[in-house]
JSON list of C-alpha atoms in Angstrom, two decimals:
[
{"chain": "A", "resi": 1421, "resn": "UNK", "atom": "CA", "xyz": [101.60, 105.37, 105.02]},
{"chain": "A", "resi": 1422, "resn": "UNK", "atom": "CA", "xyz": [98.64, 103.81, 103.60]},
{"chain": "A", "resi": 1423, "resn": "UNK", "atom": "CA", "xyz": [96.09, 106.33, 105.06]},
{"chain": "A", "resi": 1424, "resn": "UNK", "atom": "CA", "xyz": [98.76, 109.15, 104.26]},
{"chain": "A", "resi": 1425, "resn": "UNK", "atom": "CA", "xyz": [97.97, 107.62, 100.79]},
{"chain": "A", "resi": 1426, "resn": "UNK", "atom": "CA", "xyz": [94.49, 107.84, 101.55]},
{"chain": "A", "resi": 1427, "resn": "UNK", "atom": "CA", "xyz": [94.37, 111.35, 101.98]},
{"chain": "A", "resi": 1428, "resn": "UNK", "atom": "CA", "xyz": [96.73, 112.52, 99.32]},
{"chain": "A", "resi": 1429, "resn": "UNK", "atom": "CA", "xyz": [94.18, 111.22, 96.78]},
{"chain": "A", "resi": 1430, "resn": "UNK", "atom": "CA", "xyz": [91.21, 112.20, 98.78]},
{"chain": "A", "resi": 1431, "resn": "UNK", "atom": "CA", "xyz": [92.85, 116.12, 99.23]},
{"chain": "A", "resi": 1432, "resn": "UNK", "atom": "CA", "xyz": [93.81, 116.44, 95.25]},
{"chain": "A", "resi": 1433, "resn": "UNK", "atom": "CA", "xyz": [90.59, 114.59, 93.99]},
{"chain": "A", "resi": 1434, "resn": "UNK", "atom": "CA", "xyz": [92.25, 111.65, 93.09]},
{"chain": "A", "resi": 1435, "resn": "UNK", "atom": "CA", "xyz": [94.92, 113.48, 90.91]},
{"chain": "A", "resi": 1436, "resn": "UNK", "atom": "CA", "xyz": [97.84, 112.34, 93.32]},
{"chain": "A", "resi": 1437, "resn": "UNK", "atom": "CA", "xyz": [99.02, 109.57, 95.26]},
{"chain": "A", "resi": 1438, "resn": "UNK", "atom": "CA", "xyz": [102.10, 108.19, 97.37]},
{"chain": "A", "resi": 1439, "resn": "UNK", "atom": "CA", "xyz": [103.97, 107.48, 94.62]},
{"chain": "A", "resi": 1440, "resn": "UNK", "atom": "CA", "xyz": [103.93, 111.39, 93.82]},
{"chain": "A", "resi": 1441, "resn": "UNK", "atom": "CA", "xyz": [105.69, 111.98, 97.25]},
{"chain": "A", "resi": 1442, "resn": "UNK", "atom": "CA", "xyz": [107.78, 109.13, 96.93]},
{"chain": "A", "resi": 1443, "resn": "UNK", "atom": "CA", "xyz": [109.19, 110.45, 93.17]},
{"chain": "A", "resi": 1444, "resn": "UNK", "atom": "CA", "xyz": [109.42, 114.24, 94.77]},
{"chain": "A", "resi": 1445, "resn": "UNK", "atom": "CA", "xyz": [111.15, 113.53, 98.28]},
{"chain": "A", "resi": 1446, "resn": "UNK", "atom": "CA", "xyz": [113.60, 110.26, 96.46]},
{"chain": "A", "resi": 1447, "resn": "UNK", "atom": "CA", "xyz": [113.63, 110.86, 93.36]},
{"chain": "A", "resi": 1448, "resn": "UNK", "atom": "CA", "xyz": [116.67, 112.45, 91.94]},
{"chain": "A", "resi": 1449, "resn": "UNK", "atom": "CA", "xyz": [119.22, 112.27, 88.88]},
{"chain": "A", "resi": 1450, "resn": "UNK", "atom": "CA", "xyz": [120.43, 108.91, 88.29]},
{"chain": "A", "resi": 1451, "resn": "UNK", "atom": "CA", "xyz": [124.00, 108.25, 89.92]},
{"chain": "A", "resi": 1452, "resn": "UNK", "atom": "CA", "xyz": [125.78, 106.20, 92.35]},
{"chain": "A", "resi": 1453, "resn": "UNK", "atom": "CA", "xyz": [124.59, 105.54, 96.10]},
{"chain": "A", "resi": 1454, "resn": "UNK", "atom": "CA", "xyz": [124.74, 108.39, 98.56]},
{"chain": "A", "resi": 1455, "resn": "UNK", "atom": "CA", "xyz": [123.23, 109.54, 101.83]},
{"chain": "A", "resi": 1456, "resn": "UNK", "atom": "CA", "xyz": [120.69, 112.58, 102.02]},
{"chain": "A", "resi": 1457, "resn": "UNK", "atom": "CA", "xyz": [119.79, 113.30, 105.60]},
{"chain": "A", "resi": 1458, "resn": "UNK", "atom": "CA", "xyz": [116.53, 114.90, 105.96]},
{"chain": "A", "resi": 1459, "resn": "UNK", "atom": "CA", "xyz": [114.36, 116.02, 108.70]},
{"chain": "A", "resi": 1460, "resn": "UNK", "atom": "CA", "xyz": [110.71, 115.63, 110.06]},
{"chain": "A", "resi": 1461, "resn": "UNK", "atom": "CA", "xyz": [110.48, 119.42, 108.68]},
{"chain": "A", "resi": 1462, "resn": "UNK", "atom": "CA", "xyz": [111.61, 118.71, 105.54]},
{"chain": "A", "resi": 1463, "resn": "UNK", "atom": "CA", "xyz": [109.31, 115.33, 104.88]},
{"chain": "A", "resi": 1464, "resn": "UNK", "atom": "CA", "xyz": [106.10, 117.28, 105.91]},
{"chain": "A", "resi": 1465, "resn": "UNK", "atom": "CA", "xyz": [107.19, 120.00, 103.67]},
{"chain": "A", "resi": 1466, "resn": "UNK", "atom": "CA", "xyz": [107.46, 117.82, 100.81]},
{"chain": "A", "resi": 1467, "resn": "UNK", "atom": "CA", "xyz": [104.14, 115.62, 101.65]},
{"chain": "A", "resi": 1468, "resn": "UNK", "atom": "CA", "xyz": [102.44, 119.53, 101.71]},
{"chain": "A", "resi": 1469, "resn": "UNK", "atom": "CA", "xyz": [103.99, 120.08, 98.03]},
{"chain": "A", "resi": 1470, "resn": "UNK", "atom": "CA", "xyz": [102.09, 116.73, 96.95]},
{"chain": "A", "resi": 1471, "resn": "UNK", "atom": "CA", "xyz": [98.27, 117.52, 99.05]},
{"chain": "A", "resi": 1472, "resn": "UNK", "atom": "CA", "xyz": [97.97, 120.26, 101.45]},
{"chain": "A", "resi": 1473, "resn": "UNK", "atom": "CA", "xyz": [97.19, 118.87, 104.81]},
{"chain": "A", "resi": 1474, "resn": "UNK", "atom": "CA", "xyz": [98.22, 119.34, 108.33]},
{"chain": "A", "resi": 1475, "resn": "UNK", "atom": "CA", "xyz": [100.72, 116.58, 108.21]},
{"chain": "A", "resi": 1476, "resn": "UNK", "atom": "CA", "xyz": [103.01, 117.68, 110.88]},
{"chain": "A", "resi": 1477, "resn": "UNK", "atom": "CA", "xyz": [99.90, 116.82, 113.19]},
{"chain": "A", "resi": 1478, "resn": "UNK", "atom": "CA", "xyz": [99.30, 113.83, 111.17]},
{"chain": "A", "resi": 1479, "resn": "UNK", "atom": "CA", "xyz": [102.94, 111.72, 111.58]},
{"chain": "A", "resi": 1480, "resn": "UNK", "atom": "CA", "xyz": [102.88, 113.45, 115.54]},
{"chain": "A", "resi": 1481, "resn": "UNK", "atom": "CA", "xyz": [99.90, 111.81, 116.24]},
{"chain": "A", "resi": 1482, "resn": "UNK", "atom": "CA", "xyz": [100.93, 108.63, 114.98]},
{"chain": "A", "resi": 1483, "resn": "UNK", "atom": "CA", "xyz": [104.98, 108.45, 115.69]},
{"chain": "A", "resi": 1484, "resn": "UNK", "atom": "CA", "xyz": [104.85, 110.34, 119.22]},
{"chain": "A", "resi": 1485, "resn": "UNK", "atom": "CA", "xyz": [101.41, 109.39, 121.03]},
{"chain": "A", "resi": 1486, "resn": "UNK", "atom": "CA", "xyz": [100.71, 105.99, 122.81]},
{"chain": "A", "resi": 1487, "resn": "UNK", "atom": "CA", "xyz": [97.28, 105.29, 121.23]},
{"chain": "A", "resi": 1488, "resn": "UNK", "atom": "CA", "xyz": [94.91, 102.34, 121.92]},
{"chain": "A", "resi": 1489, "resn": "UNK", "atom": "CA", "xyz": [95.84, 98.72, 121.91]},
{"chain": "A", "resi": 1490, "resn": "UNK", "atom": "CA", "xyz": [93.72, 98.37, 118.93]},
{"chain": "A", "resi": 1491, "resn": "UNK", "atom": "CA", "xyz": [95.91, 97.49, 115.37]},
{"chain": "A", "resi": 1492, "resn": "UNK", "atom": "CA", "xyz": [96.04, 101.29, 113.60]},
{"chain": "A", "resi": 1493, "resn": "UNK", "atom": "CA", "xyz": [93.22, 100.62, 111.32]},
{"chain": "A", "resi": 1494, "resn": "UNK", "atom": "CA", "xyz": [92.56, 104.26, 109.91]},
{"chain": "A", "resi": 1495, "resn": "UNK", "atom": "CA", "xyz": [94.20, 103.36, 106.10]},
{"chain": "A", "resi": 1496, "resn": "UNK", "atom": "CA", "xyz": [92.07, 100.53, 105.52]},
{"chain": "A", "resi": 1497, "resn": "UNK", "atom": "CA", "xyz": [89.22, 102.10, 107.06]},
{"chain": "A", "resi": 1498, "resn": "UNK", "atom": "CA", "xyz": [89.57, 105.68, 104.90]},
{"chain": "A", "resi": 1499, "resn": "UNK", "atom": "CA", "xyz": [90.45, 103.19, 101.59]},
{"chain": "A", "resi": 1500, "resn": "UNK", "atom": "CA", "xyz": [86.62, 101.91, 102.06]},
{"chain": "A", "resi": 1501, "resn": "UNK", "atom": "CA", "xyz": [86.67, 98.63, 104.50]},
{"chain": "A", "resi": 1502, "resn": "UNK", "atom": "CA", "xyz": [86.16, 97.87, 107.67]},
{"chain": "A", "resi": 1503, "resn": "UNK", "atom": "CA", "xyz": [87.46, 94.59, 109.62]},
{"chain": "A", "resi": 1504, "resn": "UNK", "atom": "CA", "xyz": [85.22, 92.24, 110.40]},
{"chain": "A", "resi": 1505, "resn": "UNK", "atom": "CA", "xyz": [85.08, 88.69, 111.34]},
{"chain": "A", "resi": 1506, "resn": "UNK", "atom": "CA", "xyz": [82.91, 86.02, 110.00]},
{"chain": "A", "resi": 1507, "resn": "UNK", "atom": "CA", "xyz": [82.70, 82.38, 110.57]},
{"chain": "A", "resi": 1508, "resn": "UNK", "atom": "CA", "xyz": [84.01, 80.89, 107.19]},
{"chain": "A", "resi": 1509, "resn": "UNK", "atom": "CA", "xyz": [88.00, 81.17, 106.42]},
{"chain": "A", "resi": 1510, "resn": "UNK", "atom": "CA", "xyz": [88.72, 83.29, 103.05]},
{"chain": "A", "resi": 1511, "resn": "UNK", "atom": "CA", "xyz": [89.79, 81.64, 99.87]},
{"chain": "A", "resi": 1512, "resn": "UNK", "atom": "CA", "xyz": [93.47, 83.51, 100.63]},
{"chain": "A", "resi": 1513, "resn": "UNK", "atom": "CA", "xyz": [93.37, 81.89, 104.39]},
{"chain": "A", "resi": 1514, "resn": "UNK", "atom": "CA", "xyz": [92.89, 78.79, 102.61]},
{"chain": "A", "resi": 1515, "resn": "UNK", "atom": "CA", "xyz": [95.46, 78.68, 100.64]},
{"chain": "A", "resi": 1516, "resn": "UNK", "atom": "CA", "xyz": [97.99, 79.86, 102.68]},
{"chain": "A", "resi": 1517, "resn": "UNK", "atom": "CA", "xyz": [97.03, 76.70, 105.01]},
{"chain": "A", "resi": 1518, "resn": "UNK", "atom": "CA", "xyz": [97.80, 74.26, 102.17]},
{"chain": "A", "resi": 1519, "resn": "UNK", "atom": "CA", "xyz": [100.82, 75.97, 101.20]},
{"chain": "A", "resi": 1520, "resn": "UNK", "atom": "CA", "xyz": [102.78, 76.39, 104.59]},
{"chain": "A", "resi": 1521, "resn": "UNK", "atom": "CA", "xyz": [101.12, 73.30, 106.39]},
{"chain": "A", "resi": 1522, "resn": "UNK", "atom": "CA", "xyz": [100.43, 74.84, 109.34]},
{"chain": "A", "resi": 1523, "resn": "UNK", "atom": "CA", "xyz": [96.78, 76.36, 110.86]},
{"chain": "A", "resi": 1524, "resn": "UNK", "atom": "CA", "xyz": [95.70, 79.32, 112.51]},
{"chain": "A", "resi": 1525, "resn": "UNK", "atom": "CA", "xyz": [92.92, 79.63, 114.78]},
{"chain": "A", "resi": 1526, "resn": "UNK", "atom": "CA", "xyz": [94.43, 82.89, 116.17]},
{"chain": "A", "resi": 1527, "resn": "UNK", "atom": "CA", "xyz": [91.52, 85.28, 115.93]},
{"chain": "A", "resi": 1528, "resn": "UNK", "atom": "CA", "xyz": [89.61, 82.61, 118.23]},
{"chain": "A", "resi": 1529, "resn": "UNK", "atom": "CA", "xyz": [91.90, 80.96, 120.73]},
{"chain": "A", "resi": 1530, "resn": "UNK", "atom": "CA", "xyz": [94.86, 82.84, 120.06]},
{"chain": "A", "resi": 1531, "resn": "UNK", "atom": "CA", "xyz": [97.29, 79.82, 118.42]},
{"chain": "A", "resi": 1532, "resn": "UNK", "atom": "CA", "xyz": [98.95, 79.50, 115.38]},
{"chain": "A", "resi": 1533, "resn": "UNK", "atom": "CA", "xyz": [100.01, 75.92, 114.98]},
{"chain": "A", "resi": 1534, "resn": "UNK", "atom": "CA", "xyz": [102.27, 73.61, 113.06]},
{"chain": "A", "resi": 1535, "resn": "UNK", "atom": "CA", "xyz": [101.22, 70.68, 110.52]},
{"chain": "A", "resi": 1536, "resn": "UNK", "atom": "CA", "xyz": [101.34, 68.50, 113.54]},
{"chain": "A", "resi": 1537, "resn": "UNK", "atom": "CA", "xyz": [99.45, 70.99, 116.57]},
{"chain": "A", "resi": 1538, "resn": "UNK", "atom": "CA", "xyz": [103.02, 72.09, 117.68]},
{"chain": "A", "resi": 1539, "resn": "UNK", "atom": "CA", "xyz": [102.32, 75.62, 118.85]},
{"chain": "A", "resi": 1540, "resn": "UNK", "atom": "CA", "xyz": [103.91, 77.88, 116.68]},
{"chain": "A", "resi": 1541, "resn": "UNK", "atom": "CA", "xyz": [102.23, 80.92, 118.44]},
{"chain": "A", "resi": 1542, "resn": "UNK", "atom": "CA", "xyz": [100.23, 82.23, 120.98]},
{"chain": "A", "resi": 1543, "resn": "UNK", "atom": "CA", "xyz": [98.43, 85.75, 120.90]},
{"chain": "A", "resi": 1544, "resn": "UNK", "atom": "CA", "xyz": [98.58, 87.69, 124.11]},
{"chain": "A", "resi": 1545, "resn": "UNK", "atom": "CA", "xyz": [95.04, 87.77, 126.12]},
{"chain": "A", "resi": 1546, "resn": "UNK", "atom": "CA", "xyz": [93.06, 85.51, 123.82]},
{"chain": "A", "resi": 1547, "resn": "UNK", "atom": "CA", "xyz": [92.41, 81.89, 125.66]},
{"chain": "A", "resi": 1548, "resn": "UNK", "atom": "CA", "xyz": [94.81, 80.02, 125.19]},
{"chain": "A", "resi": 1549, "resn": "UNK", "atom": "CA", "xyz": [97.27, 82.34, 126.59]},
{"chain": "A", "resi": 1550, "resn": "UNK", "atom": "CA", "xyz": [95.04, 83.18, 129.79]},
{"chain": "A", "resi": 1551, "resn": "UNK", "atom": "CA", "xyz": [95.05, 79.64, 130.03]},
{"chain": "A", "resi": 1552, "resn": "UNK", "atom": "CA", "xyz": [99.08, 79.20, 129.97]},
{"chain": "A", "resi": 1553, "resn": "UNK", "atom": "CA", "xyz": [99.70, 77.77, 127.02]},
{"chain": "A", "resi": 1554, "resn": "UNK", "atom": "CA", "xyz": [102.95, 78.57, 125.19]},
{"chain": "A", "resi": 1555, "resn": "UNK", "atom": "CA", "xyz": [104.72, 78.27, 121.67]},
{"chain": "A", "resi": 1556, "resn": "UNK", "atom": "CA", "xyz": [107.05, 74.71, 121.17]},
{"chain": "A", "resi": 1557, "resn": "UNK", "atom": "CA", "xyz": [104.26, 72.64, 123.18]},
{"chain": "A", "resi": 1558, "resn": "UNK", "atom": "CA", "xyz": [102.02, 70.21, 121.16]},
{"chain": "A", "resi": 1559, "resn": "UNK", "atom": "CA", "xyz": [98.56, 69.60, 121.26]},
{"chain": "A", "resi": 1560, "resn": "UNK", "atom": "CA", "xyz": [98.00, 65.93, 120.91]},
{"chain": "A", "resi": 1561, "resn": "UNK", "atom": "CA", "xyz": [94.46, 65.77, 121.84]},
{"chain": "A", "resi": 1562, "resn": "UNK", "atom": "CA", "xyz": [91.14, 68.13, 121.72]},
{"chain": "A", "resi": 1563, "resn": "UNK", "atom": "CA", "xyz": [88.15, 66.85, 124.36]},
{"chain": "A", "resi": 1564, "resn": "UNK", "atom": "CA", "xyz": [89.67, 63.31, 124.26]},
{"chain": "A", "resi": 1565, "resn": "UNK", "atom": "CA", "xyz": [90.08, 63.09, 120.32]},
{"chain": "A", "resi": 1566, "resn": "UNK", "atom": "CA", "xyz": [93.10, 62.37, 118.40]},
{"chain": "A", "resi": 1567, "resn": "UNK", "atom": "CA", "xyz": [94.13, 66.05, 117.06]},
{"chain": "A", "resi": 1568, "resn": "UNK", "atom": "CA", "xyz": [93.71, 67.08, 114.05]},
{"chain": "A", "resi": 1569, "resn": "UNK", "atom": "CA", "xyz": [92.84, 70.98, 112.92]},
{"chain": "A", "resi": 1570, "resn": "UNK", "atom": "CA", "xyz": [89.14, 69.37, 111.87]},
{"chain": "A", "resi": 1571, "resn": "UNK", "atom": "CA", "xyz": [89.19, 68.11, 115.27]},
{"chain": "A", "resi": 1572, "resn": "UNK", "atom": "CA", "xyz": [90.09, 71.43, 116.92]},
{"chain": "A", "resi": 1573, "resn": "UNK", "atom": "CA", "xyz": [87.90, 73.69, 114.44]},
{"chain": "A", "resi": 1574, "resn": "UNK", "atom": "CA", "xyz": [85.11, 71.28, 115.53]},
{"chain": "A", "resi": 1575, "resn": "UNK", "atom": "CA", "xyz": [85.51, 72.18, 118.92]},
{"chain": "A", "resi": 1576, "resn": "UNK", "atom": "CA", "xyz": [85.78, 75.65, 118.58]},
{"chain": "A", "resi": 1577, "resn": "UNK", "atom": "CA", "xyz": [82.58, 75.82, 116.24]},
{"chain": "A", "resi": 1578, "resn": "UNK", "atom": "CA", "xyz": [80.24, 73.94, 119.23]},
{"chain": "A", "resi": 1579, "resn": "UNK", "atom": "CA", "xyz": [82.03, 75.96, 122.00]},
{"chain": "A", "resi": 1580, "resn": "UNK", "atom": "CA", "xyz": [79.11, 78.82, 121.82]},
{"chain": "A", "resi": 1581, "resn": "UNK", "atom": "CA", "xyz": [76.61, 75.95, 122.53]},
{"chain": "A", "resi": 1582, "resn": "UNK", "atom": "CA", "xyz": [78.62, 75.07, 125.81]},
{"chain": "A", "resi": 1583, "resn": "UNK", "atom": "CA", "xyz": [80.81, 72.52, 124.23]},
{"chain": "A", "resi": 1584, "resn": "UNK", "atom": "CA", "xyz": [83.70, 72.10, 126.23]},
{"chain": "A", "resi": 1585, "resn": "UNK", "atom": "CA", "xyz": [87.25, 72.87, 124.66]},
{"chain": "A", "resi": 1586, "resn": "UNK", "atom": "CA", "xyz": [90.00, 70.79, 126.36]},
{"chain": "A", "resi": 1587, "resn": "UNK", "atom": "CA", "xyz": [93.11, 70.86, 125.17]},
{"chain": "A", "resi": 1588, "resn": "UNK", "atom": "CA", "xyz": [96.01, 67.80, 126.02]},
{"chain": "A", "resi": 1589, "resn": "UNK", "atom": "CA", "xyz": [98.74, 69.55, 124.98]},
{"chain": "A", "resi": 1590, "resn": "UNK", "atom": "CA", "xyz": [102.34, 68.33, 125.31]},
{"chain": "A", "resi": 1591, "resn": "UNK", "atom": "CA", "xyz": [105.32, 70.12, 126.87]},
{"chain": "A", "resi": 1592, "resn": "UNK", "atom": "CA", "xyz": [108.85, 68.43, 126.66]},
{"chain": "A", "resi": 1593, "resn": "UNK", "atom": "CA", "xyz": [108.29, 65.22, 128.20]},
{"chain": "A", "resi": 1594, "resn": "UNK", "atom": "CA", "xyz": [105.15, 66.03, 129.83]},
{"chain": "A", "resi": 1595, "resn": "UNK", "atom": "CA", "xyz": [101.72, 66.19, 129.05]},
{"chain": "A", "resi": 1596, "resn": "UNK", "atom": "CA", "xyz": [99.23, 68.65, 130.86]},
{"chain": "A", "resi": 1597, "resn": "UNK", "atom": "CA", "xyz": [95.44, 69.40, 130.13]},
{"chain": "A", "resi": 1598, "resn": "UNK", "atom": "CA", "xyz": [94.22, 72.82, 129.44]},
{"chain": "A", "resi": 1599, "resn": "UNK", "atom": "CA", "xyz": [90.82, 73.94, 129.91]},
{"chain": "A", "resi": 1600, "resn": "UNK", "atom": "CA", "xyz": [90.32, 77.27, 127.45]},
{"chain": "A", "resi": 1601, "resn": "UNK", "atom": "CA", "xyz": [87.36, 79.70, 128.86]},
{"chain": "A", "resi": 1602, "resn": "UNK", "atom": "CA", "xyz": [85.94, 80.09, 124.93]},
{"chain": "A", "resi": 1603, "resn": "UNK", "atom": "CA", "xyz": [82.36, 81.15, 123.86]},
{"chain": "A", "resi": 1604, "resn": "UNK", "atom": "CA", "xyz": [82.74, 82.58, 120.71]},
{"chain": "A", "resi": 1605, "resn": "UNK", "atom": "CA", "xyz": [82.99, 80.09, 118.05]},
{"chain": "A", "resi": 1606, "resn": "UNK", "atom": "CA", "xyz": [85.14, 80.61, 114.95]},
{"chain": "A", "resi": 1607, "resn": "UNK", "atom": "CA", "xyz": [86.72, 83.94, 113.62]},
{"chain": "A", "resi": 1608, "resn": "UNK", "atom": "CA", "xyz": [88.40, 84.77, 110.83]},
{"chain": "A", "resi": 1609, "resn": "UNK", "atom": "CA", "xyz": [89.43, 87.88, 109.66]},
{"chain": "A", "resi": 1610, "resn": "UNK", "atom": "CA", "xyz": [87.92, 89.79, 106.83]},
{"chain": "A", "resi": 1611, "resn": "UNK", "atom": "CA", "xyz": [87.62, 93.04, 105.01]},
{"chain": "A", "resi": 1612, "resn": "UNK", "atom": "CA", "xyz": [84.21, 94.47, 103.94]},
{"chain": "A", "resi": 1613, "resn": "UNK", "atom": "CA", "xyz": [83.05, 97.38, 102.25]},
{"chain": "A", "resi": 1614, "resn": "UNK", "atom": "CA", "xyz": [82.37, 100.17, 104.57]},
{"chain": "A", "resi": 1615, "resn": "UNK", "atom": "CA", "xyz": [79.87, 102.48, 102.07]},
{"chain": "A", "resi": 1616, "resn": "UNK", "atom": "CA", "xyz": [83.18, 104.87, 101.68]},
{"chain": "A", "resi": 1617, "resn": "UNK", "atom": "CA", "xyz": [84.93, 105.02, 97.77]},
{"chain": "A", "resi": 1618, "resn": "UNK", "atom": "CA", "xyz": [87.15, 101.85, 98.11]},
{"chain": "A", "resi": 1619, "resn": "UNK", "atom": "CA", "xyz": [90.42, 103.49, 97.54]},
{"chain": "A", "resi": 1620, "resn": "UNK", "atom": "CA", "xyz": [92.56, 100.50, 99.04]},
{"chain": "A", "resi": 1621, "resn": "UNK", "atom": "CA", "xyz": [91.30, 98.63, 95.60]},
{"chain": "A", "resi": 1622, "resn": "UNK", "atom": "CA", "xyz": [92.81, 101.59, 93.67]},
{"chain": "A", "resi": 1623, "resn": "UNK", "atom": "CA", "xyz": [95.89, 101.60, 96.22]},
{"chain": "A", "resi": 1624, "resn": "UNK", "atom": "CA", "xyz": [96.46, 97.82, 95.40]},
{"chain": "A", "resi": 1625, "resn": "UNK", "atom": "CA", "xyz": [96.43, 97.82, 91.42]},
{"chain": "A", "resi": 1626, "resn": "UNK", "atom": "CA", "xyz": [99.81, 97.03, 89.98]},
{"chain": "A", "resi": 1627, "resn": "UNK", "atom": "CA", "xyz": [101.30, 100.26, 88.60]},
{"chain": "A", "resi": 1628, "resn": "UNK", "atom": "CA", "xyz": [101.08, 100.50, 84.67]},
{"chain": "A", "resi": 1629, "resn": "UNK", "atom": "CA", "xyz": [103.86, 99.91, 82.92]},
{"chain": "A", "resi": 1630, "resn": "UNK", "atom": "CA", "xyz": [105.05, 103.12, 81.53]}
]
């Protein structure tokens, strides 16, 4: 929906937006609750009321295809940003940290992790989950140091200079060492202007009050 948003405004020249379809196709007289069926006809008959596009193609594409294993990028990307990933955690990333407790060294390793290193997740073919880790362990120690998320970003950060990146973790009563295959150093996610009109900034404005 946000790159359906995208192209509403880009079609009408900015004169449009969701919130145009969203008023046409649920909008209505004010009155008590009631169901309105509609079909995929009828939705890409109303989205062609609000911009003309080939929208039937659009939602087909993206409802009935198998696509890549990549995240579906093409709102962000058409609102003016690309993703990138940089070495130095976002003001936002931050502060979610010191709110919840917990860390997240996801877009390196593949683990988000508890206050304590208790493994809260583990992202599917990133290295810690090649190398069998798995969430409700607990990593108690990184390259034979006490953990601590310093600790662990440290050894993340020298990994690209052939630091090693050993991981005593503990599961249940046991504990087991896990060596993670990791090169790449520290990544954090991060949107950057792409050279396109940043629409997503228009997008993500809190609607006037009327």
């Amino acid at each position: 929906w946000l790159e359906a948003d995208t192209i509403i405004r880009k079609q009408t020249q900015g004169r449009k937006s969701l919130d145009d379809f969203l008023r046409a196709f649920h909008g209505g007289p004010n009155g008590p609750p009631e169901v309105k069926p509609y079909t995929f006809e009828s939705l890409t008959e109303s989205m062609n009321g609000i911009a003309a596009y080939d929208w039937k193609k659009f939602f087909d594409e993206r409802l009935n295809r198998t696509g890549t294993d990549k995240a579906p990028l093409g709102g962000i990307e058409a609102g003016g940003y690309r993703l990138a990933y940089t070495e130095r955690m976002t003001d936002e990333q931050k502060s979610v940290e010191a709110i919840t407790g917990g860390a997240s060294v996801a877009y390196s390793i593949g683990l988000r992790l508890g206050g304590s290193g208790e493994v809260v997740d583990v992202l599917a073919r990133k290295a810690a989950a090649t190398a069998g880790m798995g969430p409700g362990m607990k990593i108690v120690a990184v390259n034979g140091t006490q953990y601590s998320i310093d600790v662990l970003r440290g050894a993340i950060k020298a990994a690209p200079a052939g630091g090693p990146l050993e991981l005593l973790v503990q599961n249940g009563k046991r504990f087991v060492t896990f060596k993670l295959d990791y090169k790449d150093g520290e990544r954090y996610p991060s949107l950057q202007p792409n050279g396109q009109p940043t629409l997503l900034d228009q997008i993500l404005k809190p609607l006037a009050r009327q």
